[in-house]
CSV table of C-alpha atoms and ligand atoms in Angstrom, one decimal:
chain,number,residue,atom,x,y,z
X,1,MET,CA,110.4,126.6,174.2
X,2,PRO,CA,109.9,123.6,176.6
X,3,GLN,CA,109.9,120.3,174.8
X,4,MET,CA,107.3,118.2,176.5
X,5,ILE,CA,108.8,114.9,175.7
X,6,LYS,CA,109.1,112.1,178.1
X,7,ASN,CA,111.7,110.0,176.3
X,8,ASP,CA,111.7,107.0,178.5
X,9,THR,CA,108.1,106.2,179.0
X,10,LEU,CA,106.6,105.0,175.8
X,11,PRO,CA,104.9,101.7,176.5
X,12,ALA,CA,107.8,99.2,176.3
X,13,GLU,CA,106.9,97.3,173.2
X,14,GLN,CA,106.2,100.5,171.3
X,15,SER,CA,109.5,102.0,172.4
X,16,VAL,CA,111.3,99.2,170.7
X,17,TYR,CA,109.3,99.7,167.5
X,18,ALA,CA,110.0,103.5,167.7
X,19,ALA,CA,113.8,102.9,167.8
X,20,ARG,CA,113.6,100.5,164.9
X,21,ALA,CA,111.4,102.8,162.9
X,22,ALA,CA,113.8,105.7,163.5
X,23,ALA,CA,116.7,103.6,162.1
X,24,LEU,CA,114.7,102.6,159.0
X,25,ALA,CA,113.4,106.2,158.4
X,26,VAL,CA,117.0,107.6,158.3
X,27,ARG,CA,118.0,104.8,155.9
X,28,LYS,CA,115.1,105.6,153.6
X,29,TYR,CA,114.8,109.4,153.8
X,30,GLY,CA,118.3,110.5,154.8
X,31,GLU,CA,119.4,112.4,157.9
X,32,ASN,CA,116.2,114.4,158.6
X,33,PRO,CA,112.9,112.6,158.1
X,34,LYS,CA,109.9,114.9,158.6
X,35,ALA,CA,106.4,114.3,159.7
X,36,CYS,CA,103.3,116.5,159.3
X,37,VAL,CA,100.1,116.0,161.4
X,38,VAL,CA,96.9,117.6,160.2
X,39,THR,CA,94.2,117.7,162.8
X,40,PHE,CA,90.4,118.1,162.3
X,41,GLY,CA,87.6,118.2,164.9
X,42,CYS,CA,87.5,118.9,168.6
X,43,GLN,CA,90.1,119.4,171.3
X,44,GLN,CA,90.1,115.7,172.1
X,45,ASN,CA,91.6,115.2,168.6
X,46,VAL,CA,94.0,118.1,169.1
X,47,SER,CA,95.1,116.4,172.4
X,48,ASP,CA,95.4,113.0,170.7
X,49,SER,CA,97.5,114.6,168.0
X,50,GLU,CA,99.9,115.9,170.6
X,51,ARG,CA,100.4,112.4,171.8
X,52,MET,CA,100.9,111.1,168.3
X,53,LYS,CA,103.4,113.9,167.6
X,54,GLY,CA,105.3,112.8,170.7
X,55,MET,CA,105.5,109.2,169.2
X,56,LEU,CA,106.6,110.5,165.9
X,57,VAL,CA,109.5,112.4,167.5
X,58,GLN,CA,110.3,109.2,169.3
X,59,SER,CA,110.3,107.4,166.0
X,60,GLY,CA,112.9,109.7,164.6
X,61,TYR,CA,110.9,112.3,162.8
X,62,THR,CA,111.1,116.1,163.0
X,63,LEU,CA,107.7,117.8,162.9
X,64,THR,CA,106.8,120.2,160.2
X,65,ASP,CA,103.6,122.2,159.3
X,66,ASP,CA,104.5,122.0,155.6
X,67,ILE,CA,102.8,119.0,154.2
X,68,SER,CA,104.8,119.1,150.9
X,69,GLU,CA,108.1,118.5,152.7
X,70,ALA,CA,106.9,115.6,154.9
X,71,HIS,CA,107.9,112.0,154.6
X,72,PHE,CA,105.1,110.9,156.9
X,73,ILE,CA,101.7,112.6,156.7
X,74,LEU,CA,99.0,111.9,159.3
X,75,PHE,CA,95.4,113.1,159.0
X,76,ASN,CA,93.6,112.9,162.4
X,77,THR,CA,90.0,113.1,161.4
X,78,CYS,CA,86.5,114.1,162.7
X,79,ALA,CA,83.2,112.4,161.9
X,80,VAL,CA,80.8,114.6,163.8
X,81,ARG,CA,79.1,116.2,160.7
X,82,GLU,CA,79.2,115.4,157.0
X,83,HIS,CA,81.0,118.7,156.2
X,84,ALA,CA,83.9,117.6,158.5
X,85,GLU,CA,84.2,114.3,156.5
X,86,ASP,CA,84.1,116.0,153.1
X,87,ARG,CA,87.0,118.3,154.2
X,88,VAL,CA,89.0,115.3,155.1
X,89,TYR,CA,88.4,113.5,151.8
X,90,GLY,CA,89.5,116.7,150.0
X,91,ASN,CA,92.7,116.9,152.0
X,92,ILE,CA,93.6,113.2,151.5
X,93,GLY,CA,93.1,113.8,147.8
X,94,THR,CA,95.8,116.4,147.7
X,95,THR,CA,98.4,113.8,148.9
X,96,LYS,CA,98.0,111.9,145.6
X,97,ALA,CA,100.3,114.3,143.8
X,98,LEU,CA,102.8,114.3,146.6
X,99,LYS,CA,102.9,110.5,146.6
X,100,HIS,CA,103.3,110.5,142.8
X,101,ALA,CA,106.3,112.8,143.2
X,102,ASN,CA,107.8,110.7,146.0
X,103,PRO,CA,106.4,107.2,146.3
X,104,GLU,CA,108.4,106.6,149.4
X,105,ILE,CA,106.3,108.9,151.6
X,106,ILE,CA,103.7,107.4,153.9
X,107,VAL,CA,100.2,108.7,154.2
X,108,ALA,CA,98.1,107.8,157.2
X,109,VAL,CA,94.5,108.4,158.3
X,110,CYS,CA,93.4,108.0,161.9
X,111,GLY,CA,90.8,109.4,164.3
X,112,CYS,CA,87.0,109.3,164.5
X,113,MET,CA,86.3,109.1,160.8
X,114,ALA,CA,88.9,106.4,160.3
X,115,GLN,CA,87.1,104.4,163.0
X,116,ARG,CA,84.1,103.9,160.7
X,117,GLN,CA,84.2,100.7,158.7
X,118,SER,CA,82.5,102.4,155.7
X,119,VAL,CA,85.2,105.1,155.6
X,120,ALA,CA,88.1,102.5,155.9
X,121,ASP,CA,86.5,100.5,153.1
X,122,ARG,CA,86.2,103.6,150.9
X,123,ILE,CA,89.8,104.5,151.5
X,124,LYS,CA,90.9,101.0,150.7
X,125,ARG,CA,89.0,101.0,147.5
X,126,SER,CA,89.4,104.6,146.2
X,127,TYR,CA,92.6,106.0,147.8
X,128,PRO,CA,95.3,103.4,147.1
X,129,TYR,CA,98.0,105.9,148.0
X,130,VAL,CA,96.9,105.9,151.6
X,131,ASP,CA,99.3,103.5,153.5
X,132,MET,CA,97.5,103.1,156.8
X,133,VAL,CA,94.1,103.7,158.4
X,134,PHE,CA,93.8,103.2,162.2
X,135,GLY,CA,91.1,103.9,164.7
X,136,THR,CA,90.9,105.9,167.9
X,137,GLN,CA,91.8,103.1,170.4
X,138,VAL,CA,95.0,101.9,168.8
X,139,GLN,CA,96.7,105.3,168.4
X,140,HIS,CA,99.4,104.4,170.9
X,141,ARG,CA,100.6,101.7,168.4
X,142,LEU,CA,101.7,104.3,165.9
X,143,PRO,CA,105.4,103.4,166.2
X,144,GLU,CA,104.5,99.8,165.4
X,145,PHE,CA,102.5,100.8,162.3
X,146,ILE,CA,105.3,103.0,161.0
X,147,TYR,CA,107.9,100.3,161.6
X,148,LYS,CA,105.8,97.7,159.8
X,149,ARG,CA,105.2,99.9,156.8
X,150,LEU,CA,108.8,101.1,156.6
X,151,SER,CA,110.1,97.5,156.7
X,152,GLY,CA,108.0,96.6,153.6
X,153,GLY,CA,104.8,95.4,155.1
X,154,GLY,CA,101.5,95.9,153.3
X,155,ARG,CA,98.8,98.6,153.8
X,156,ILE,CA,97.6,98.7,157.4
X,157,PHE,CA,93.9,98.7,158.4
X,158,GLU,CA,93.5,98.5,162.2
X,159,LEU,CA,90.1,99.4,163.6
X,160,SER,CA,89.8,97.4,166.7
X,161,LEU,CA,87.6,99.1,169.3
X,162,ASP,CA,88.1,96.8,172.2
X,163,ASN,CA,87.5,99.4,174.9
X,164,GLY,CA,90.6,98.3,176.7
X,165,GLU,CA,92.9,100.2,179.0
X,166,ILE,CA,93.8,103.8,178.5
X,167,PRO,CA,97.5,103.8,177.4
X,168,GLU,CA,99.5,105.9,179.8
X,169,ASN,CA,103.1,106.9,179.5
X,170,VAL,CA,102.8,108.0,175.9
X,171,PRO,CA,105.2,110.8,175.0
X,172,ILE,CA,103.6,114.1,174.3
X,173,LYS,CA,104.7,117.0,172.1
X,174,ARG,CA,102.4,119.8,173.1
X,175,ASP,CA,101.5,122.5,170.5
X,176,GLY,CA,101.4,125.3,173.1
X,177,THR,CA,103.7,126.5,175.8
X,178,PHE,CA,101.3,128.0,178.2
X,179,LYS,CA,97.8,126.8,177.2
X,180,GLY,CA,97.3,123.1,177.1
X,181,TRP,CA,94.9,120.1,177.1
X,182,LEU,CA,94.6,117.5,179.7
X,183,PRO,CA,92.4,114.5,178.9
X,184,VAL,CA,90.6,113.1,182.0
X,185,MET,CA,88.4,110.6,180.2
X,186,TYR,CA,87.7,109.0,176.9
X,187,GLY,CA,84.6,107.8,175.1
X,188,CYS,CA,81.0,108.4,175.6
X,189,ASP,CA,78.0,106.3,176.8
X,190,ASN,CA,75.3,108.8,176.3
X,191,PHE,CA,74.1,107.9,172.8
X,192,CYS,CA,72.4,111.1,171.9
X,193,THR,CA,70.4,110.0,168.9
X,194,TYR,CA,72.1,112.3,166.4
X,195,CYS,CA,75.7,111.7,167.5
X,196,ILE,CA,78.4,109.5,166.1
X,197,VAL,CA,80.9,110.0,168.9
X,198,PRO,CA,79.9,106.9,171.1
X,199,TYR,CA,80.3,104.7,168.0
X,200,VAL,CA,83.8,106.0,167.1
X,201,ARG,CA,85.2,106.7,170.5
X,202,GLY,CA,83.9,103.6,172.4
X,203,ARG,CA,82.7,103.3,176.0
X,204,GLU,CA,83.4,105.9,178.6
X,205,ARG,CA,86.6,105.3,180.5
X,206,SER,CA,88.3,107.6,183.1
X,207,ARG,CA,92.0,108.0,183.7
X,208,GLU,CA,93.2,107.4,187.2
X,209,PRO,CA,93.2,110.6,189.3
X,210,GLU,CA,96.9,110.2,190.2
X,211,ARG,CA,97.8,110.1,186.5
X,212,ILE,CA,95.8,113.3,185.8
X,213,ILE,CA,97.3,115.1,188.8
X,214,GLU,CA,100.8,114.0,187.8
X,215,GLU,CA,100.3,115.3,184.3
X,216,ALA,CA,98.9,118.6,185.6
X,217,ARG,CA,101.9,118.9,187.9
X,218,GLU,CA,104.3,118.4,184.9
X,219,MET,CA,102.4,121.0,182.9
X,220,ILE,CA,102.5,123.6,185.7
X,221,ALA,CA,106.2,122.9,186.3
X,222,SER,CA,107.0,123.6,182.6
X,223,GLY,CA,105.1,126.9,182.6
X,224,PHE,CA,101.5,126.1,181.6
X,225,LYS,CA,99.1,128.7,182.8
X,226,ASP,CA,95.8,127.6,181.3
X,227,ILE,CA,94.9,123.9,181.5
X,228,THR,CA,91.7,122.6,179.9
X,229,LEU,CA,90.5,119.2,181.3
X,230,LEU,CA,88.9,117.2,178.4
X,231,GLY,CA,86.2,114.6,178.1
X,232,GLN,CA,83.0,114.2,176.1
X,233,ASN,CA,81.1,114.4,179.4
X,234,VAL,CA,83.4,115.4,182.2
X,235,ASN,CA,80.6,115.3,184.8
X,236,SER,CA,80.5,111.5,184.7
X,237,TYR,CA,84.3,111.3,185.4
X,238,GLY,CA,85.1,108.4,187.7
X,239,LYS,CA,81.7,106.7,187.4
X,240,GLY,CA,81.9,103.1,188.3
X,241,GLU,CA,85.6,103.4,189.3
X,242,PRO,CA,86.8,102.1,192.7
X,243,HIS,CA,88.8,105.2,193.5
X,244,GLY,CA,85.6,107.2,194.3
X,245,VAL,CA,86.9,110.5,192.9
X,246,ASP,CA,84.2,112.3,191.0
X,247,PHE,CA,84.8,115.4,188.8
X,248,ALA,CA,84.1,117.9,191.5
X,249,GLU,CA,86.7,116.2,193.7
X,250,LEU,CA,89.2,116.0,190.8
X,251,LEU,CA,88.8,119.8,190.3
X,252,LYS,CA,89.5,120.4,194.0
X,253,ARG,CA,92.6,118.3,193.9
X,254,ILE,CA,94.0,120.1,190.8
X,255,ASN,CA,93.0,123.4,192.3
X,256,ALA,CA,95.1,122.5,195.4
X,257,LEU,CA,98.3,122.1,193.4
X,258,ASP,CA,100.9,124.9,193.9
X,259,GLY,CA,101.4,127.4,191.2
X,260,ASP,CA,99.7,130.3,189.4
X,261,PHE,CA,97.5,128.7,186.7
X,262,ARG,CA,93.9,128.4,185.5
X,263,ILE,CA,91.8,125.3,185.1
X,264,ARG,CA,89.1,125.0,182.4
X,265,PHE,CA,87.1,122.0,181.4
X,266,MET,CA,84.8,120.7,178.7
X,267,THR,CA,82.3,119.4,178.0
X,268,SER,CA,79.6,119.2,180.7
X,269,HIS,CA,76.3,117.4,180.1
X,270,PRO,CA,73.3,119.1,181.7
X,271,LYS,CA,71.9,115.7,182.8
X,272,ASP,CA,75.0,115.1,185.0
X,273,CYS,CA,75.9,118.7,185.9
X,274,THR,CA,75.1,119.2,189.6
X,275,LYS,CA,74.8,122.2,191.9
X,276,ARG,CA,77.7,120.7,193.8
X,277,LEU,CA,79.9,121.1,190.7
X,278,ILE,CA,78.8,124.7,190.4
X,279,ASP,CA,79.6,125.3,194.0
X,280,THR,CA,83.1,123.7,193.3
X,281,ILE,CA,83.7,126.1,190.4
X,282,ARG,CA,82.7,129.0,192.7
X,283,ASP,CA,84.9,127.8,195.6
X,284,CYS,CA,88.1,126.9,193.7
X,285,GLU,CA,89.9,130.1,192.9
X,286,LYS,CA,91.9,128.5,190.0
X,287,VAL,CA,88.9,127.1,188.3
X,288,SER,CA,87.8,129.6,185.6
X,289,SER,CA,84.4,131.2,185.7
X,290,HIS,CA,83.2,129.5,182.5
X,291,LEU,CA,80.6,126.9,182.0
X,292,HIS,CA,80.1,125.3,178.6
X,293,LEU,CA,76.8,123.5,179.0
X,294,PRO,CA,75.4,122.4,175.6
X,295,PHE,CA,71.6,122.3,175.6
X,296,GLN,CA,71.1,121.4,171.9
X,297,SER,CA,67.4,122.3,171.8
X,298,GLY,CA,65.0,124.4,173.9
X,299,SER,CA,62.0,122.1,173.1
X,300,ASP,CA,61.3,119.2,175.5
X,301,ARG,CA,59.8,117.2,172.7
X,302,ILE,CA,63.0,117.4,170.7
X,303,LEU,CA,65.2,116.9,173.7
X,304,LYS,CA,63.3,113.6,174.3
X,305,ARG,CA,63.9,112.5,170.7
X,306,MET,CA,67.5,113.5,171.0
X,307,ASN,CA,67.8,111.2,174.2
X,308,ARG,CA,69.3,114.1,176.1
X,309,ARG,CA,67.6,113.2,179.4
X,310,TYR,CA,66.9,116.7,180.9
X,311,THR,CA,64.2,119.2,180.3
X,312,ARG,CA,64.2,122.9,179.4
X,313,GLU,CA,63.1,123.6,183.0
X,314,SER,CA,65.9,121.6,184.7
X,315,TYR,CA,68.4,123.1,182.3
X,316,LEU,CA,67.3,126.7,183.2
X,317,GLU,CA,67.3,125.9,186.9
X,318,LEU,CA,71.0,124.9,186.6
X,319,ILE,CA,71.9,127.9,184.6
X,320,ASN,CA,70.1,130.3,187.0
X,321,TYR,CA,71.9,128.6,189.9
X,322,ALA,CA,75.2,129.1,188.2
X,323,LYS,CA,74.5,132.7,187.3
X,324,ASP,CA,73.5,133.4,191.0
X,325,ASN,CA,76.6,131.8,192.4
X,326,ILE,CA,79.5,132.5,190.0
X,327,PRO,CA,80.5,136.1,189.6
X,328,ASP,CA,81.4,137.3,186.0
X,329,LEU,CA,80.3,133.9,184.7
X,330,SER,CA,80.8,133.2,181.0
X,331,LEU,CA,78.1,130.8,179.7
X,332,THR,CA,78.5,129.0,176.3
X,333,SER,CA,76.5,126.3,174.7
X,334,ASP,CA,76.1,124.0,171.6
X,335,ILE,CA,72.8,124.0,169.6
X,336,ILE,CA,71.6,121.9,166.8
X,337,VAL,CA,69.0,123.4,164.4
X,338,GLY,CA,66.7,121.2,162.3
X,339,PHE,CA,66.8,117.9,164.2
X,340,PRO,CA,64.5,115.4,162.4
X,341,GLY,CA,60.9,116.2,163.1
X,342,GLU,CA,61.7,119.7,164.6
X,343,THR,CA,59.0,122.2,163.7
X,344,TYR,CA,59.3,126.0,163.6
X,345,GLU,CA,57.5,126.0,167.0
X,346,ASP,CA,60.2,123.8,168.5
X,347,PHE,CA,62.9,126.0,167.0
X,348,CYS,CA,61.2,129.1,168.6
X,349,GLU,CA,61.6,127.4,171.9
X,350,THR,CA,65.4,127.2,171.3
X,351,LEU,CA,65.4,130.8,170.2
X,352,SER,CA,63.5,131.9,173.4
X,353,LEU,CA,65.9,130.0,175.6
X,354,VAL,CA,68.9,131.7,173.9
X,355,LYS,CA,67.2,135.1,174.5
X,356,GLU,CA,66.4,134.2,178.1
X,357,VAL,CA,69.9,133.0,179.1
X,358,GLU,CA,72.0,135.4,177.1
X,359,PHE,CA,75.0,133.2,176.5
X,360,SER,CA,78.5,134.8,176.0
X,361,SER,CA,78.8,132.8,172.8
X,362,LEU,CA,77.3,129.8,171.0
X,363,PHE,CA,78.4,127.0,168.8
X,364,THR,CA,75.5,126.4,166.4
X,365,PHE,CA,75.1,123.6,163.9
X,366,ILE,CA,72.6,122.5,161.3
X,367,TYR,CA,71.7,118.9,161.9
X,368,SER,CA,73.7,116.5,159.8
X,369,PRO,CA,72.6,112.9,159.5
X,370,ARG,CA,75.2,110.4,160.6
X,371,GLU,CA,74.8,106.9,159.2
X,372,GLY,CA,74.2,104.3,161.9
X,373,THR,CA,72.7,106.7,164.5
X,374,PRO,CA,69.0,106.4,165.4
X,375,ALA,CA,68.2,110.0,164.2
X,376,ALA,CA,69.4,109.2,160.7
X,377,ALA,CA,66.5,106.8,160.4
X,378,MET,CA,63.9,109.4,161.6
X,379,GLU,CA,61.7,111.3,159.2
X,380,ASP,CA,63.1,114.7,158.3
X,381,PRO,CA,60.6,116.6,156.2
X,382,ILE,CA,62.0,120.2,156.6
X,383,THR,CA,64.2,121.3,153.7
X,384,ARG,CA,67.8,122.4,154.1
X,385,GLU,CA,66.8,125.9,152.9
X,386,GLU,CA,64.2,126.2,155.6
X,387,LYS,CA,66.7,125.0,158.3
X,388,GLY,CA,69.1,127.5,156.9
X,389,ARG,CA,66.6,130.3,157.5
X,390,TRP,CA,66.0,129.2,161.1
X,391,PHE,CA,69.8,129.0,161.6
X,392,SER,CA,70.3,132.6,160.4
X,393,GLU,CA,67.5,133.8,162.7
X,394,LEU,CA,69.3,132.2,165.6
X,395,LEU,CA,72.6,133.8,164.6
X,396,ARG,CA,71.0,137.2,164.3
X,397,ALA,CA,69.4,136.8,167.8
X,398,GLN,CA,72.8,135.8,169.3
X,399,GLU,CA,74.6,138.7,167.5
X,400,ASP,CA,72.1,141.2,169.1
X,401,ILE,CA,72.6,139.7,172.5
X,402,ALA,CA,76.4,139.8,172.2
X,403,LYS,CA,76.3,143.4,171.0
X,404,LYS,CA,74.1,144.4,173.9
X,405,ASN,CA,76.2,142.7,176.5
X,406,ILE,CA,79.7,143.5,175.3
X,407,THR,CA,79.7,147.0,176.9
X,408,LYS,CA,78.9,145.5,180.3
X,409,HIS,CA,82.6,144.8,180.6
X,410,ILE,CA,83.6,148.5,180.4
X,411,GLY,CA,84.9,149.8,183.7
X,412,LYS,CA,85.7,146.3,185.0
X,413,THR,CA,89.2,145.1,185.9
X,414,TYR,CA,90.0,141.5,185.0
X,415,ARG,CA,92.9,139.2,185.5
X,416,VAL,CA,93.9,138.4,182.0
X,417,LEU,CA,96.2,135.8,180.5
X,418,CYS,CA,98.0,137.4,177.6
X,419,ASP,CA,97.7,134.8,174.8
X,420,GLY,CA,98.3,136.4,171.4
X,421,PHE,CA,99.0,139.4,169.1
X,422,SER,CA,96.2,141.8,168.2
X,423,GLN,CA,95.6,143.0,164.6
X,424,ARG,CA,96.3,146.4,166.0
X,425,GLU,CA,99.9,147.4,165.9
X,426,GLY,CA,101.5,147.4,169.4
X,427,PHE,CA,98.6,145.6,171.1
X,428,MET,CA,98.2,142.1,172.6
X,429,THR,CA,95.2,139.9,173.2
X,430,GLY,CA,94.2,138.1,176.4
X,431,HIS,CA,91.3,136.3,178.0
X,432,ASN,CA,89.8,136.8,181.5
X,433,SER,CA,88.8,133.8,183.6
X,434,GLY,CA,85.7,133.5,181.5
X,435,THR,CA,85.7,133.7,177.7
X,436,THR,CA,86.0,137.5,177.3
X,437,GLU,CA,88.8,138.6,175.0
X,438,ILE,CA,90.4,142.0,175.8
X,439,GLU,CA,93.1,143.9,173.9
X,440,PHE,CA,95.8,146.0,175.5
X,441,ARG,CA,99.1,147.7,174.7
X,442,GLY,CA,102.1,145.4,175.1
X,443,GLY,CA,104.6,143.2,173.4
X,444,ALA,CA,105.7,139.6,172.9
X,445,GLU,CA,107.4,139.6,176.4
X,446,MET,CA,103.9,139.5,177.9
X,447,LEU,CA,102.8,136.2,176.2
X,448,GLY,CA,101.9,133.6,178.8
X,449,LYS,CA,101.8,136.1,181.6
X,450,PHE,CA,98.8,137.2,183.8
X,451,VAL,CA,98.1,140.9,183.8
X,452,ASN,CA,95.3,143.0,185.4
X,453,VAL,CA,93.5,144.9,182.7
X,454,CYS,CA,90.9,147.6,183.2
X,455,VAL,CA,88.4,147.6,180.3
X,456,LYS,CA,88.1,151.1,178.8
X,457,GLU,CA,86.1,150.9,175.6
X,458,TYR,CA,84.6,148.8,172.9
X,459,ASP,CA,85.6,149.5,169.3
X,460,GLY,CA,85.1,146.3,167.3
X,461,ALA,CA,87.0,144.6,170.2
X,462,LEU,CA,87.3,145.4,173.9
X,463,TYR,CA,90.3,147.6,174.7
X,464,GLY,CA,91.8,148.1,178.2
X,465,THR,CA,94.8,149.4,180.0
X,466,VAL,CA,97.2,147.3,182.1
X,467,THR,CA,96.9,148.4,185.7
X,468,GLU,CA,100.1,146.9,187.1
I,501,LIG,N1,80.2,115.7,174.1
I,501,LIG,C1,79.9,117.0,173.8
I,501,LIG,C2,80.0,117.4,172.4
I,501,LIG,C3,80.4,116.5,171.3
I,501,LIG,S1,80.1,117.0,169.7
I,501,LIG,C4,78.5,117.2,174.3
I,501,LIG,O1,77.8,116.3,174.6
I,501,LIG,O2,78.1,118.3,174.4
I,501,LIG,C5,80.0,118.7,169.6
I,501,LIG,C6,78.7,119.2,169.2
I,501,LIG,O3,78.5,118.9,167.9
I,501,LIG,C7,77.5,118.7,169.9
I,501,LIG,O4,77.3,119.4,171.2
I,501,LIG,C8,76.4,119.0,169.0
I,501,LIG,O5,75.9,120.3,169.1
I,501,LIG,C9,77.1,118.9,167.6
I,501,LIG,N2,76.7,117.7,166.9
I,501,LIG,C10,76.9,116.4,167.2
I,501,LIG,N3,76.4,115.6,166.3
I,501,LIG,C11,75.8,116.4,165.4
I,501,LIG,C12,75.1,116.1,164.2
I,501,LIG,N4,74.9,114.9,163.8
I,501,LIG,N5,74.7,117.2,163.4
I,501,LIG,C13,74.9,118.4,163.8
I,501,LIG,N6,75.6,118.7,165.0
I,501,LIG,C14,76.0,117.7,165.7
I,502,LIG,FE1,77.6,113.0,171.5
I,502,LIG,FE2,75.8,113.2,173.4
I,502,LIG,FE3,78.1,111.9,173.9
I,502,LIG,FE4,78.1,114.5,173.5
I,502,LIG,S1,77.1,113.4,175.2
I,502,LIG,S2,79.5,113.1,172.6
I,502,LIG,S3,76.5,114.9,172.0
I,502,LIG,S4,76.5,111.3,172.5
I,503,LIG,FE1,84.9,115.0,165.9
I,503,LIG,FE2,85.7,112.8,167.2
I,503,LIG,FE3,85.7,115.1,168.3
I,503,LIG,S1,83.9,113.0,165.8
I,503,LIG,S2,84.0,116.3,167.4
I,503,LIG,S3,86.9,114.6,166.6
I,503,LIG,S4,85.4,113.2,169.3
């Protein structure tokens, strides 16, 4: 397994802290101090965790998935919905017993939820066994925080959101060996009225194109075959930057790199997604034929209240252009049901859009009020039960669409990246350039390899035969 660690490139000051932390950790815990990172939320968090794992290795820790044997426990949290936060509190609670058994272990909470002052205050008050809480923009200072706590300093609460530089040269310990994440930008300036992300991730900032290309090159050289470019709104990549490289141009430059690999990206915002971007997806052979374009609601009235800044009509125009131009396109989307003030008629507009577009799959959410966002102060007369019924209606509609469309793949041959083991003995799973999963006969030696598969039948999953 390739170890994606760049040992010499941690920002200078943090490298010094890492070396000191490593010495202290060995003194305190013995030869093999262990760290466990538990990640909640979106791919952005998964990617951040990979960077923090790199820093933990640099600070002398071995990574483990078993929280009960860890000397350093890090929760990287998500604040997007209340349910996400409840899960985190539950998980933090379980460390009380571990800390009781071994008071020397360190418990840390970081990420989007930790960035909220009210959460940090609650942890300070009610979770005295949590040693450190730090926000999304100071993650690169992890070695410093570990060193300070190990050397006897007090509890650490560091939430500054100064929208400063993006820390580069942070070591990375990637979870995968052939599928990986590549952040191209951080933060969000869109302020959709329901969403907490702009408050916890700060202003939009793009990485330099050279840095992104360099990281892509490294990933390709160490065997990565499926690279997902990450940002809350990748379409506004490069806005306001002197280099003049926009997202379409960035895609072209990565596409031009040598090697056999696939490029994915998320998330696109319909207000900034252009026909030029769709043309770029069509023209770049390494860019996958998948567009994740969240529309949230099919009602113009609700879209306006959400501050989404596009209309149902303009959204459909983009979708139809993409369908007409990209062969075998997979379309996916996010939807919120029960936004404050949404009526059943508004919801029916969402339902009709889903039926019209026929997405490959959907990520659907019941609206969850987030303190401090404009929508949380809007009147919300519809009960949770009623919203639940609408939600089920939406799920049923999407299930019918998926059922109807799945057989369209039969008879087609796709280039598939083999990425996992099937439940069926002797079979592997893989994905085509879109989001279609196909199963085929094979073994572990196929993992991370591209194979051509002809889809033969649907029997709970799509099954095919390898044609070469
Ligand atoms: N930046 C991405 C998505 C970020 S959050 C985008 O703009 O599309 C992922 C999804 O969570 C959103 O698309 C939205 O559907 C959902 N979401 C965000 N805030 C929410 C809230 N308060 N309640 C319910 N769902 C929410
Ligand atoms: Fe949230 Fe909207 Fe930004 Fe997406 S674009 S992260 S939904 S504010
Ligand atoms: Fe959650 Fe933060 Fe992502 S709030 S969805 S982890 S950006």
